[in-house]
């Protein structure tokens, strides 16, 4: 393929072309070697949603979240899977392709961005499942108060995706080089993600947190992002302060990650 088609070395066009090739390769490997293929993109959030729906609607009396609870869960669990799987892959971003990382002339942020892009595409592939639940709710639900109505809040959905991309890129530039230098951080990251799941408004909303914890919970950047995802179906969850705090925290993490990545890039290359 000619330089004219993909751009000259060092140009943004060449970078984007390489990013697309690497992300497409990740998806091809994931689906071609898996019997269930596409189903893996939706199986994890579906199973998690079913478990939490059963526990909080059939076993315990639920006083958090919104109705229909299954849609409330899925609208946060799908982007959570994108976030969680991306961060876990960040811990191995440089080690997995260490030879290429050392030899390539492409900016090494591509090893972070490829993960964000490929996992983001899997998130998009899983959205039809959410659509099926919304349609099923409209067809089956007999209580008009529990029927989901898609409103103007759907316009916030792409904004939430953009913020999540920025957040993930910032975290990737922070996590990837640190885990390459300090191997113990790989396991530590997994533990942090387990705790973060319950500290993030997935099975509940920020407004369900008592007293000062509502303010503290707003400083989790995912709180505002998940609020934006849910706005399409649950407009009463709108919380301007939570969203603004998430935007600020996302930008802070992105700037911090960019700085850490520049500082640690050379030590990482020596370590590899």
XYZ file of C-alpha atoms in Angstrom, residues 2-108:
107
model
C 1.398 3.407 -0.983
C 2.237 6.255 1.380
C -0.436 8.337 -0.369
C -3.101 5.892 0.758
C -2.101 5.690 4.411
C -0.125 8.894 4.899
C 3.573 9.555 5.298
C 5.398 8.208 8.366
C 4.859 10.420 11.396
C 1.667 12.017 10.120
C -1.693 11.875 11.921
C -3.139 10.017 8.933
C -0.549 7.241 9.291
C -1.208 7.123 13.036
C -4.971 6.763 12.534
C -4.468 4.113 9.868
C -2.198 2.098 12.161
C -4.629 2.560 15.041
C -7.460 1.170 12.944
C -5.390 -1.828 11.787
C -4.341 -2.721 15.335
C -7.862 -2.350 16.719
C -9.353 -4.381 13.870
C -6.732 -7.076 14.501
C -7.696 -7.221 18.175
C -11.357 -7.698 17.277
C -10.567 -10.294 14.619
C -8.436 -12.328 17.015
C -11.066 -12.083 19.748
C -13.958 -13.235 17.585
C -12.214 -15.679 15.253
C -10.824 -17.764 18.127
C -14.058 -17.784 20.134
C -16.945 -20.159 19.508
C -19.485 -17.709 20.922
C -17.861 -14.748 19.183
C -20.128 -11.710 19.353
C -22.101 -13.124 22.272
C -19.125 -12.541 24.568
C -19.624 -8.785 24.084
C -23.039 -8.995 25.723
C -22.959 -12.156 27.847
C -21.063 -10.644 30.785
C -23.301 -7.571 31.276
C -26.427 -9.664 30.658
C -25.494 -12.218 33.315
C -24.544 -9.468 35.774
C -27.806 -7.620 35.078
C -29.846 -10.779 35.588
C -28.140 -11.512 38.914
C -28.594 -8.007 40.319
C -32.141 -7.770 38.985
C -33.024 -11.035 40.751
C -31.330 -10.081 44.015
C -32.804 -6.586 44.236
C -36.278 -7.289 42.903
C -37.018 -10.874 43.927
C -34.930 -11.476 47.064
C -34.609 -8.067 48.736
C -36.933 -5.106 48.739
C -35.236 -2.601 46.440
C -35.200 1.082 47.363
C -32.501 2.223 44.936
C -32.427 2.819 41.205
C -35.325 3.368 38.846
C -38.024 1.293 37.171
C -37.712 -0.720 35.031
C -34.690 -1.792 37.040
C -33.267 -4.137 34.389
C -32.897 -1.233 31.934
C -31.502 0.956 34.709
C -28.839 -1.718 35.273
C -27.958 -2.409 31.650
C -27.485 1.269 30.744
C -24.617 1.396 33.256
C -23.311 -2.176 33.041
C -22.590 -1.987 29.298
C -20.273 1.060 29.601
C -18.835 -0.437 32.820
C -17.742 -3.532 30.882
C -16.060 -1.213 28.349
C -14.298 0.619 31.198
C -13.346 -2.471 33.197
C -12.036 -4.540 30.277
C -10.051 -1.580 28.935
C -8.316 -0.861 32.236
C -7.456 -4.547 32.698
C -5.923 -4.606 29.210
C -3.964 -1.426 29.962
C -1.983 -3.379 32.558
C -0.570 -5.570 29.756
C -0.564 -2.986 26.965
C 3.224 -2.841 26.550
C 4.216 -6.347 27.604
C 1.854 -8.092 25.184
C 3.585 -6.615 22.116
C 6.911 -5.606 23.619
C 8.876 -6.246 20.423
C 6.620 -3.998 18.370
C 6.548 -1.360 21.095
C 10.342 -1.166 21.042
C 10.758 -1.173 17.273
C 7.891 0.968 15.992
C 8.276 4.634 15.121
C 4.586 5.326 15.704
C 3.829 7.311 18.905
C 3.490 4.717 21.623
